[in-house]
Coordinates of C-alpha atoms and ligand atoms in Angstrom, one line a residue:
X1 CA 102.3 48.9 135.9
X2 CA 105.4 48.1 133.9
X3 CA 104.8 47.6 130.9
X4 CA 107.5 44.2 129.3
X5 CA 107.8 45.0 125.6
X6 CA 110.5 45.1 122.7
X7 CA 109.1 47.9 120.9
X8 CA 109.3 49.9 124.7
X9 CA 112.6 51.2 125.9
X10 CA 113.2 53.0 129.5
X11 CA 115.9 54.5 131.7
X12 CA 116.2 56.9 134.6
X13 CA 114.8 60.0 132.6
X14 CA 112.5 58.7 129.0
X15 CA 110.2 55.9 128.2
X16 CA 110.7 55.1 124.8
X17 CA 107.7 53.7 122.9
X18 CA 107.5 52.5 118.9
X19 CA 104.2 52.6 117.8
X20 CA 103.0 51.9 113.8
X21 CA 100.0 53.9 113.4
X22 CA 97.3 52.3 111.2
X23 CA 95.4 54.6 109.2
X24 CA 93.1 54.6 105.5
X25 CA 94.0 56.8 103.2
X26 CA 90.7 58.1 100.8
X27 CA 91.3 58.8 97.5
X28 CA 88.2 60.0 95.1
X29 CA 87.3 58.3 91.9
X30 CA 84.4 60.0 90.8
X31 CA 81.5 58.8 92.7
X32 CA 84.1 55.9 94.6
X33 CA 85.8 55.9 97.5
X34 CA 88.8 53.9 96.9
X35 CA 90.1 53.1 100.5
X36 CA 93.6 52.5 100.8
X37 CA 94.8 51.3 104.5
X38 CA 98.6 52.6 105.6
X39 CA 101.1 52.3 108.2
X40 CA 103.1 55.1 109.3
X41 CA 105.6 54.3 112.3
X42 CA 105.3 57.2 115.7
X43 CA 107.9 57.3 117.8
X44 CA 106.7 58.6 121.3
X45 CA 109.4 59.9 123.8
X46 CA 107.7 60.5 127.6
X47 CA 110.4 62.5 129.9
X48 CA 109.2 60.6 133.3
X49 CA 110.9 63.1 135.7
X50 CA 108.0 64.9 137.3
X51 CA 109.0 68.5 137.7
X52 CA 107.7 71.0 140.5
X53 CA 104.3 72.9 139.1
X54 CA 102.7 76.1 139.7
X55 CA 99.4 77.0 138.7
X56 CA 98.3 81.0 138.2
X57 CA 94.5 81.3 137.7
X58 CA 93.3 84.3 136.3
X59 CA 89.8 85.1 138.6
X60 CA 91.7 83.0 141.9
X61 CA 88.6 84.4 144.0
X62 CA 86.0 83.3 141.4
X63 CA 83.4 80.2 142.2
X64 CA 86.4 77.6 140.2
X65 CA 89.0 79.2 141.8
X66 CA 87.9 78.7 145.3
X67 CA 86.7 75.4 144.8
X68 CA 89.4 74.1 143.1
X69 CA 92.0 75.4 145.0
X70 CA 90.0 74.7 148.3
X71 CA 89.3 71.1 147.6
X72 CA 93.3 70.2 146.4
X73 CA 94.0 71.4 149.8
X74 CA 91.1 69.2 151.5
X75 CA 92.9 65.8 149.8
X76 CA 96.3 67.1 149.9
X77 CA 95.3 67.5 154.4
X78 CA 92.8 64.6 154.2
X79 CA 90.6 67.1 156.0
X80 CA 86.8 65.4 156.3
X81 CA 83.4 67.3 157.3
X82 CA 80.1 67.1 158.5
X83 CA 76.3 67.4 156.8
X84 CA 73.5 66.7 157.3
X85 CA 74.0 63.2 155.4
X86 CA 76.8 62.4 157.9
X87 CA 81.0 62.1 157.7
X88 CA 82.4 63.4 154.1
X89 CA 86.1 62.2 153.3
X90 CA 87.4 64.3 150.2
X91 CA 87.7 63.0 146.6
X92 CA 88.6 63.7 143.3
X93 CA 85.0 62.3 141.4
X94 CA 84.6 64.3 138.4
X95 CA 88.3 64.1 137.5
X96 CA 89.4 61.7 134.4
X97 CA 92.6 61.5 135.6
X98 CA 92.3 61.1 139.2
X99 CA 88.7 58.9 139.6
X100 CA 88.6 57.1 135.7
X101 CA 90.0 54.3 135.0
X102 CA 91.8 53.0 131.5
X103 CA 91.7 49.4 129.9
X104 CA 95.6 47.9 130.0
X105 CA 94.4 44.6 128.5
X106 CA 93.1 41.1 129.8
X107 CA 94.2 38.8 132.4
X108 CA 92.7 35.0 131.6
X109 CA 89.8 36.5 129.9
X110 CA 89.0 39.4 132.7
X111 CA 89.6 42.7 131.6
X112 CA 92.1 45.2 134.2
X113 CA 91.6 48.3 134.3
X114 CA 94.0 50.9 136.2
X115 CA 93.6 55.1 137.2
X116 CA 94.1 56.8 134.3
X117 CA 96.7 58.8 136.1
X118 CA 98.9 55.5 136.7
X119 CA 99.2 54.7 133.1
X120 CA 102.4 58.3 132.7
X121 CA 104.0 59.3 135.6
X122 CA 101.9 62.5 136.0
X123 CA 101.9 65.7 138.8
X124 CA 100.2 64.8 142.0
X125 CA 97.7 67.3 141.9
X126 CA 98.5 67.8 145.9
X127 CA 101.7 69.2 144.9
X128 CA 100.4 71.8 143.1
X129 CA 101.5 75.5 144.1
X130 CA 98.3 77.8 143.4
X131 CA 98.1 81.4 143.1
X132 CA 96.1 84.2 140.3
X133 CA 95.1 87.3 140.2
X134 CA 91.4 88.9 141.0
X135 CA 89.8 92.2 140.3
X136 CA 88.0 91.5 143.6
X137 CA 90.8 91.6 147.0
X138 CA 88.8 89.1 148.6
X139 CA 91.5 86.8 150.5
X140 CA 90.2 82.6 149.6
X141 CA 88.4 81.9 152.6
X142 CA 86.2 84.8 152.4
X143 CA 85.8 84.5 148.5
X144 CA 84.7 80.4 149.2
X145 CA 82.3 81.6 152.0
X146 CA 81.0 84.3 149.1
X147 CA 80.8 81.5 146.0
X148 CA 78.4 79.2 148.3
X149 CA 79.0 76.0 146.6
X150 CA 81.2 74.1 149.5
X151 CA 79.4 72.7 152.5
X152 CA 79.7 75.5 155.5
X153 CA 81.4 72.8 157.7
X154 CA 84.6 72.3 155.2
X155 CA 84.6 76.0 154.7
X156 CA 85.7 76.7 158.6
X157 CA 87.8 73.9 158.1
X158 CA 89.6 75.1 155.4
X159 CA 89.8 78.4 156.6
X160 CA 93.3 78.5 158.1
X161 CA 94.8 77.8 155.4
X162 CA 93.0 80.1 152.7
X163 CA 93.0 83.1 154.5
X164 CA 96.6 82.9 153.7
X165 CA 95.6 83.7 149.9
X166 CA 95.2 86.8 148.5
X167 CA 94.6 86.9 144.5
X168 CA 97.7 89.7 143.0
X169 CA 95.8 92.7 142.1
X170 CA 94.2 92.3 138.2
X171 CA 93.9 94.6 135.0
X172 CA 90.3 95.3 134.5
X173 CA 88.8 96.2 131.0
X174 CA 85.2 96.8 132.3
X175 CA 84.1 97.3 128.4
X176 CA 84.9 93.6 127.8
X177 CA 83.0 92.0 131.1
X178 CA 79.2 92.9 132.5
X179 CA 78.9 96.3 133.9
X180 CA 78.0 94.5 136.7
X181 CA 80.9 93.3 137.9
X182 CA 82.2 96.8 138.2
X183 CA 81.5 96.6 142.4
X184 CA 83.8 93.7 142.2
X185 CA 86.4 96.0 141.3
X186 CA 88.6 96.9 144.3
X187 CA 91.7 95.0 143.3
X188 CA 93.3 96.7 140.2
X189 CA 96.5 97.3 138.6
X190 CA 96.1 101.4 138.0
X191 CA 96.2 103.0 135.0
X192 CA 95.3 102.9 131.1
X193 CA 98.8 101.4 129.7
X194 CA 98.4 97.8 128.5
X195 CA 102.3 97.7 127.9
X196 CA 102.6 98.3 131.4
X197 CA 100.0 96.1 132.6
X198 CA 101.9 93.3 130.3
X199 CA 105.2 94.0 132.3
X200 CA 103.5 93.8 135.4
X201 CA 102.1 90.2 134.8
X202 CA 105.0 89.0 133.1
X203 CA 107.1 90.0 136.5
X204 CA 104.0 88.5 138.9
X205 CA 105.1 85.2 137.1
X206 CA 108.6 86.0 137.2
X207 CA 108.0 86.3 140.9
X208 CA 105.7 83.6 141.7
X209 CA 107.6 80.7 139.7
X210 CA 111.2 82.1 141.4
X211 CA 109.8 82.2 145.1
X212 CA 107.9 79.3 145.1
X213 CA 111.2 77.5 143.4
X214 CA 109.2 76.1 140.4
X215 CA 110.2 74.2 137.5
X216 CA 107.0 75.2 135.4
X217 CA 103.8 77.4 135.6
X218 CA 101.0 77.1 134.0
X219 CA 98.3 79.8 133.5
X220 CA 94.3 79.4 133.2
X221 CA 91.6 81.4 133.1
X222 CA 89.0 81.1 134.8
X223 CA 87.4 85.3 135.4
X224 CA 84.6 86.0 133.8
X225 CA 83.6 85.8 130.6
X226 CA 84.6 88.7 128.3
X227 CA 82.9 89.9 125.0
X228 CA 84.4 88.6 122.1
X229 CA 87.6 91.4 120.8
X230 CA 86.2 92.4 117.4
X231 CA 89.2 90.3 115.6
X232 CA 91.6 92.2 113.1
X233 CA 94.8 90.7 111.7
X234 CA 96.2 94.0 111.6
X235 CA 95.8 94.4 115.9
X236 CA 95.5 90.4 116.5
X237 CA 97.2 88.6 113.1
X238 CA 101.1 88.0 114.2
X239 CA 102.8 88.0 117.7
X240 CA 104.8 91.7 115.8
X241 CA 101.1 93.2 115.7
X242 CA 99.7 92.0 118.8
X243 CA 102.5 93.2 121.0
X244 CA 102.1 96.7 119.0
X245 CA 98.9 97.0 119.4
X246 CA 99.8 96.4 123.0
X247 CA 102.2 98.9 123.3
X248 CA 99.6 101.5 122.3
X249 CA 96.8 100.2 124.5
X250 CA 94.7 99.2 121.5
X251 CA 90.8 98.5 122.9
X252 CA 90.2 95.9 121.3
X253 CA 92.9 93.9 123.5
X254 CA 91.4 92.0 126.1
X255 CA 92.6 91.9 129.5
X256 CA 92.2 87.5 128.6
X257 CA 94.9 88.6 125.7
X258 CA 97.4 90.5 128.0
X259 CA 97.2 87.7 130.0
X260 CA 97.8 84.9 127.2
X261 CA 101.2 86.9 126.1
X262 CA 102.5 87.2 128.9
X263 CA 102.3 83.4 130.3
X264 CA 103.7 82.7 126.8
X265 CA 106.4 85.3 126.8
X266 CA 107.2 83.7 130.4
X267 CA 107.8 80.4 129.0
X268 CA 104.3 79.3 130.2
X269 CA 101.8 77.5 128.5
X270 CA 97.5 79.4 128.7
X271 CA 94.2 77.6 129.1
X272 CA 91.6 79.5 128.5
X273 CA 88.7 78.9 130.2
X274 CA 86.1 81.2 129.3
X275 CA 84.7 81.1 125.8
X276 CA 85.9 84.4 124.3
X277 CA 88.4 84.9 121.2
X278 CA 91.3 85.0 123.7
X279 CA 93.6 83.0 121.8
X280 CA 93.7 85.4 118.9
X281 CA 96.7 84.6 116.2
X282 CA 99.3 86.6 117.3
X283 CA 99.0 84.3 120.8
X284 CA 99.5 81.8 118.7
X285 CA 102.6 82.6 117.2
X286 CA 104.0 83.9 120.6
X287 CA 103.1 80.4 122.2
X288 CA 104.8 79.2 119.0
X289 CA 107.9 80.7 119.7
X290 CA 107.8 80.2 123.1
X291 CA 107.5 76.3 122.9
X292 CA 104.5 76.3 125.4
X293 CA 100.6 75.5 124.3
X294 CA 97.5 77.3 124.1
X295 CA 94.4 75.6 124.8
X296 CA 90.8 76.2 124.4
X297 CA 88.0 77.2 124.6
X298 CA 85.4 77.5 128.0
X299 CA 84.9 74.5 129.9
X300 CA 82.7 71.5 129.0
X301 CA 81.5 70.5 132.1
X302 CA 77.4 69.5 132.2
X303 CA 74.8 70.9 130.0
X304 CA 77.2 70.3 127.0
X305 CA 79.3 67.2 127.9
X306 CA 76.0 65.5 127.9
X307 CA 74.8 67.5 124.4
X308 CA 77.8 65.9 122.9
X309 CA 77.1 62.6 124.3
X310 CA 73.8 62.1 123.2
X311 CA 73.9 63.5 119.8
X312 CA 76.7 61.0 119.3
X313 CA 74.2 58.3 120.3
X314 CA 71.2 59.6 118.5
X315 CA 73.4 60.3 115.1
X316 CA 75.5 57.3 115.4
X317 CA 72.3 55.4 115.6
X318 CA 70.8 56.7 112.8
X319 CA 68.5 58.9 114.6
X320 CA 68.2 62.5 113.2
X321 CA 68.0 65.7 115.9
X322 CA 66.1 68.4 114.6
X323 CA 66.0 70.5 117.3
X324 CA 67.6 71.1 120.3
X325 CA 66.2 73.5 122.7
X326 CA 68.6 74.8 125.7
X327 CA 67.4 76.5 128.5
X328 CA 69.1 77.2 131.9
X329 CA 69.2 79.4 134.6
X330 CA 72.0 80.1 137.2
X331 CA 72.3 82.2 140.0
X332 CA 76.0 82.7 140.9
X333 CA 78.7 85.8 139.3
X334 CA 78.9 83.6 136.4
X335 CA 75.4 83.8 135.5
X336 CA 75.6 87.7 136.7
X337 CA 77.8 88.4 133.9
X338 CA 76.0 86.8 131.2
X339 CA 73.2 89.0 132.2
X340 CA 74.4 91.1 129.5
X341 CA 74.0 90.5 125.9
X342 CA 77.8 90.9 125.0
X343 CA 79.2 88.0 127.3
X344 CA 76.2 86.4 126.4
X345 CA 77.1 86.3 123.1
X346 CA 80.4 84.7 123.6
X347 CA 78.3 81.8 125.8
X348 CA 75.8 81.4 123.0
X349 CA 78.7 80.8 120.6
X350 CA 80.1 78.2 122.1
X351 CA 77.3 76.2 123.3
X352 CA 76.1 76.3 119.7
X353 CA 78.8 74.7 117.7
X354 CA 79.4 71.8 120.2
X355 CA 77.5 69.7 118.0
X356 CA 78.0 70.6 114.5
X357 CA 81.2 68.1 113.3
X358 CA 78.4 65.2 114.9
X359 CA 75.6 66.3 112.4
X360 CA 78.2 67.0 109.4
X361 CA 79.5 63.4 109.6
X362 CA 76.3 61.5 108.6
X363 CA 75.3 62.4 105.3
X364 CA 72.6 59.9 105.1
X365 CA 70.7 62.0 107.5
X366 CA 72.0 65.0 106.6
X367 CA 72.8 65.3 102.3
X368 CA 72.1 68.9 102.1
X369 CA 73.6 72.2 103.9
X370 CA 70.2 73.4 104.7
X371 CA 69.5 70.0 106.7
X372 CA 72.0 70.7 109.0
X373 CA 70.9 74.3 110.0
X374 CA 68.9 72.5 112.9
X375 CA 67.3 74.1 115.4
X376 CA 69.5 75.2 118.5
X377 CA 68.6 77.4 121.0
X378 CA 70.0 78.8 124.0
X379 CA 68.7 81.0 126.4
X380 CA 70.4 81.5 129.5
X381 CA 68.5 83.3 132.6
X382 CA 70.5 85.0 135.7
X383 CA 68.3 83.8 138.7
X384 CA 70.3 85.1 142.1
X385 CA 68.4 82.3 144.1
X386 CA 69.6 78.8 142.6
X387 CA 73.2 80.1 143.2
X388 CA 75.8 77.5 141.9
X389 CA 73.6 75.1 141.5
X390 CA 72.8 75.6 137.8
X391 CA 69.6 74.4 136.0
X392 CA 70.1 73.0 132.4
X393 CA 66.6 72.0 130.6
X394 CA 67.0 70.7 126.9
X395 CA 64.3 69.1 124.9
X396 CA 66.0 66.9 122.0
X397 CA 63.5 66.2 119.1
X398 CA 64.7 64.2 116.6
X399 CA 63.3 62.0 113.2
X400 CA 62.5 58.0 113.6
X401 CA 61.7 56.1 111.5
X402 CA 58.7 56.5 108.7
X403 CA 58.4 60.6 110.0
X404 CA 57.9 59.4 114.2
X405 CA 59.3 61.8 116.8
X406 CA 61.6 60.7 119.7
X407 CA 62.1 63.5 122.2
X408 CA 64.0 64.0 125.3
X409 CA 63.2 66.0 127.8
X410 CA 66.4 66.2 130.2
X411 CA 66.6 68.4 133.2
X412 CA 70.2 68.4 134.8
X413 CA 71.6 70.2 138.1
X414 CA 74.9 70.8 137.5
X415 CA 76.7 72.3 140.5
X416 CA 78.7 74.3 138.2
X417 CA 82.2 74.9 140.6
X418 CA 82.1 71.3 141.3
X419 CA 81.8 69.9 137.9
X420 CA 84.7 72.4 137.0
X421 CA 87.0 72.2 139.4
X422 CA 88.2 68.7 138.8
X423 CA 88.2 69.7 134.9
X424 CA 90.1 72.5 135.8
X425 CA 92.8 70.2 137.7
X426 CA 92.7 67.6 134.5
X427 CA 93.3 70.7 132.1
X428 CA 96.4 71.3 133.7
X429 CA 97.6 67.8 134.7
X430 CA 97.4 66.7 131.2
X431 CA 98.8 70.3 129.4
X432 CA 101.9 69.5 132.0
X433 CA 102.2 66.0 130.8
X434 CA 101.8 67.1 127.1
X435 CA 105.1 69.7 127.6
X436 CA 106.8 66.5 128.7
X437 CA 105.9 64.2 125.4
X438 CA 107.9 64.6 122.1
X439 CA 107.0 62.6 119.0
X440 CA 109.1 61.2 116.1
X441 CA 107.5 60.4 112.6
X442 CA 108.9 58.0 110.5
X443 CA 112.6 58.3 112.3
X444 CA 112.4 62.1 111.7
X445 CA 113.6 64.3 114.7
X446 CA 111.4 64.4 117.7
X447 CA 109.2 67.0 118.1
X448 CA 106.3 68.4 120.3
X449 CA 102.7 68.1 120.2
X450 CA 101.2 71.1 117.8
X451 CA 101.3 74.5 119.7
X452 CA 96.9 74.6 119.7
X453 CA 96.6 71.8 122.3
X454 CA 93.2 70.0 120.8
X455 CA 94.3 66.9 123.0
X456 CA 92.3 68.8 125.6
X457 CA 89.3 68.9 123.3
X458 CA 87.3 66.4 125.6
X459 CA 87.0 69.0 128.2
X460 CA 86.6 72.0 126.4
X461 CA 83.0 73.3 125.0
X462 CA 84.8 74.8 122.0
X463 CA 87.7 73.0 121.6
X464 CA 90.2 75.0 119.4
X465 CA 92.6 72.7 116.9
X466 CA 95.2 73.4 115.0
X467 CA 94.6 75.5 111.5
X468 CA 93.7 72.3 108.9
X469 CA 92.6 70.4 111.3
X470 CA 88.9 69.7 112.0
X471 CA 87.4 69.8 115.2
X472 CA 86.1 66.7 117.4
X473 CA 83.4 67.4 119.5
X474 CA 82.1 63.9 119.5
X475 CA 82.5 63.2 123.5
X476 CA 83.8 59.5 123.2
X477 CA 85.7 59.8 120.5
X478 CA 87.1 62.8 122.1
X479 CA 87.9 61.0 125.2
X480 CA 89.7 57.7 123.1
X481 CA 91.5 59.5 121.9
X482 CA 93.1 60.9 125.0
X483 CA 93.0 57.2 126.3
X484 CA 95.2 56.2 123.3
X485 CA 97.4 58.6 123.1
X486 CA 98.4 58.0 127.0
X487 CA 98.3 54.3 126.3
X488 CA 100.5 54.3 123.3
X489 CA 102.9 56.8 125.2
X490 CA 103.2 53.9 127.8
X491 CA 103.6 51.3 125.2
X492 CA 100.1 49.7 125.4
X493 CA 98.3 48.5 122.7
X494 CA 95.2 50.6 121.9
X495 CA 91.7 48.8 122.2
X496 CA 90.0 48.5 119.1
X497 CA 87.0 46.7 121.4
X498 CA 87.1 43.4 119.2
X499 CA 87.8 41.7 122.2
X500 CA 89.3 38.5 119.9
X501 CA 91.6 37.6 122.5
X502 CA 88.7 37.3 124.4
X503 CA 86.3 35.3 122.4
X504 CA 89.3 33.5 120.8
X505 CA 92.2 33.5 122.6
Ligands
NAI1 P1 83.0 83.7 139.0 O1 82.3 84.9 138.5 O2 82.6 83.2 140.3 O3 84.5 84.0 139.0 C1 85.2 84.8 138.1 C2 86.2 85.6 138.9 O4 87.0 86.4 138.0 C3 85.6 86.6 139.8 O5 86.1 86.5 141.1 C4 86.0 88.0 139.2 O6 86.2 89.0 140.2 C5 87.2 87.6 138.5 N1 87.6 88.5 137.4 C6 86.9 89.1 136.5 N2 87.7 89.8 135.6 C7 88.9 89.6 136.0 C8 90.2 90.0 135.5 N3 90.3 90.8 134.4 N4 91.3 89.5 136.1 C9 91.2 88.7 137.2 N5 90.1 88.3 137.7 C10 88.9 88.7 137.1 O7 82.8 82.6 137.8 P2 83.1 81.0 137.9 O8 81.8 80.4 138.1 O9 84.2 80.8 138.7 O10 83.4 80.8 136.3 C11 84.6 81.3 135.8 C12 84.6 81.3 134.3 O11 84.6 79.9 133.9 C13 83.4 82.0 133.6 O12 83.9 82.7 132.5 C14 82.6 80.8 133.2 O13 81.8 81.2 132.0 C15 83.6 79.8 132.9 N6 83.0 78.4 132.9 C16 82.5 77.9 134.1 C17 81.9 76.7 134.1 C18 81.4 76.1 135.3 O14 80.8 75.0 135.3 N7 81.7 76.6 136.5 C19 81.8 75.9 132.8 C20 82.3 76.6 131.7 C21 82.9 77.8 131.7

């Protein structure tokens, strides 16, 4: 796609686009809106040179990090197996970037769509270098037969080349994770000094980007989820406290924290994966300095991309929830962990405010506080025999019209590693691309993208923003917004689905 424009400029290294951002400004006059539309003009400045990327996942021989890593190397090889439902040639379904497709406009009345991925010159995710860290020595091949989500057949054939990877020995907290993870424990930095354990990270980075010859690494995490810290801007408030509180092995670190500082000291931007208050302040102002992101929180994969989805139907039709009711049982390491009420906690939390900016929004359904404290459950149940295959089951009851009830009763199997794993790949695509975007505002210098990426809200559970700026949870609106911020990048015009051109043209 080329894109033939005068508002678009590119050479060997930039693509240049102008873009006038239209926008309504609200000001209050008593009980009046008085709505006042604006223009402000972006400048958007895409470097197009695609750079060499490494990927470090925190809990490599985890149920995501075998799958994910595993099925990049089945595409990358082309490698196909057998099941009992015949041949299997490797894909990428489940990933926006690789397997969705974006509107570029109209071609005598048909619409054309292309990949989302072909829209910015983005990272082949085949050319990623992976490696991590793991409490558990487990080399990949062993740790993907132990995670029993891939078909037996790919596993043998994958096997030659994971056995090569071993996860780098891990720091292990074991107040902030289950106890019972503690037999998983056999790969672990020594020791009680969380300076040290910083160094040591920072260097396994230093290491790993040098030998593989990288241009940029980017960390996730994806272990288990911790306990929230118990926050205090004295230990967690500025990037001067945290690294204090480092340097004298403060509890209330997390080993997620240690991990956070040092990709940003590194130069490296941090996903977190996992719901927990990993990306305290002082990470923030480290990532700050740095020049790299932070992005969060836990994955939004199944049970909650479709929560978001249909309460954005129900309250955009006028439809009030009152209740939503969450049940689901797991049985893989994930589920293991949750077993206990502290990482529970930090599950609950997340899976509970997913829907609360949708609810605020109408206030025709909602015009008090106490309206909007809706029923929401969740209850989550460790059940060693459906393995990865997770069970979601959510009743939905909401007000009709003249007092009715509608309610939904929606059962959902989510394969959890398999749903994630392409997530995981987008997260990191997209950060990469992000580090490679700078904006301009009204001719002003160019600049990057806020240091709390919320860009990546669409595939996060509990999508953190920048301070003074509210959270989207809404899933589509989450996901156009992505779609136009790629598009106007490229120097496409973004769809307002009016279709005139169409109907008028
Ligand atoms: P898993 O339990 O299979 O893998 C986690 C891995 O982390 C284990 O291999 C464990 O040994 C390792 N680990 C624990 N503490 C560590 C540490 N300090 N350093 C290095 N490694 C450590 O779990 P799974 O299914 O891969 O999920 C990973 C995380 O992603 C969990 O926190 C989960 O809640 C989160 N998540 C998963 C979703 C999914 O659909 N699979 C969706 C949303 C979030």
């Amino acid at each position: 796609m080329k894109v033939q424009s005068t508002t678009t400029q590119q050479d060997d290294h930039f693509l240049i686009s102008n873009y006038d951002y239209k926008s309504t400004n609200i000001e209050k006059n008593g009980e009046k809106y008085i709505a006042k539309p604006q223009i402000t003009n972006f400048k958007f400045k895409t470097d197009t040179r695609i750079p060499k990327l490494g990927v470090m996942l925190v809990g490599w021989g985890g149920n995501n990090g075998t799958t994910l890593t595993g099925g990049i190397l089945a595409n990358k090889f082309n490698i196909t197996w057998n099941s009992r439902r015949g041949t299997h040639q490797p894909n990428f379904y489940g990933s926006l970037t690789q397997s969705s497709v974006i509107k570029i406009g109209t071609c005598n009345t048909e619409e054309v769509f292309v990949p989302f991925k072909d829209v910015l010159p983005m990272v082949n995710p085949c050319d990623i270098i992976f490696g991590g860290w793991d409490i558990n020595s487990m080399n990949l091949a062993d740790a993907m037969n132990r995670a029993q989500v891939v078909e037996y057949d790919l596993q043998q054939k994958l096997r030659p080349y994971l056995e090569k990877l071993v996860p780098l020995p891990s720091i292990y907290y074991p107040d902030f994770i289950a106890a019972n993870q503690g037999d998983r424990a056999d790969n672990v930095i020594p020791g009680n000094n969380k300076l040290e354990h910083l160094n040591i990270i920072r260097k396994n980075i230093a290491d790993f980007k040098q030998q593989n010859n990288l241009d940029k690494v980017i960390l996730l995490w994806t272990a288990n989820t911790e306990r929230f810290c118990v926050e205090d801007p004295n230990v967690h408030g500025t990037a001067e406290k945290l690294l204090k509180s480092i340097e004298s092995s403060h509890p209330e670190i997390s080993a997620s924290t240690i991990f956070a500082c040092a990709a940003c000291l590194e130069g490296c931007s941090f996903i977190n994966g996992s719901p927990q208050n990993t990306i305290v302040p002082g990470v923030i102002e480290l990532a700050e300095k740095a020049g790299v992101f932070v992005a969060g929180d836990d994955f939004k994969t199944g049970q909650t991309k479709f929560k978001t989805c249909l309460v954005e139907y129900l309250v955009g039709a006028g439809i009030k929830p009152k209740a939503i009711i969450s049940y689901n049982h797991l049985g893989n390491n994930d589920g293991k962990n949750l077993s206990q009420e502290s990482c529970f906690k930090s599950k609950e939390r997340s899976k509970k405010t997913c829907v609360d900016d949708i609810l605020e929004s109408n206030k025709v359904l909602y015009p008090t506080e106490e309206e909007l404290n809706i029923d929401h459950t969740i209850v989550i149940k460790y059940c060693p025999e459906t393995g990865d295959s997770k069970k979601a089951m959510d009743e939905y009851i909401a007000e009709i019209f003249l007092g009715g009830r509608q309610t939904f009763a929606v059962y959902n199997v989510c394969e959890d590693s398999l749903l994630a794993a392409p997530l995981i790949m987008d997260l990191l695509l997209l950060c990469e691309l992000f580090e490679r975007i700078k904006f301009s505002k009204d001719s002003c210098e160019y600049q990057r993208f806020d240091t709390v990426l919320s860009w990546l809200s669409y595939l996060m559970k509990a999508p953190k923003s920048e301070s003074g700026i509210t959270t989207i949870n809404a899933l589509s609106r989450q996901r156009a917004m992505l779609e136009n911020l790629v598009k106007v990048c490229a120097g496409l015009t973004v769809d307002d689905n009016l279709r005139l051109e169409v109907r008028y043209g």
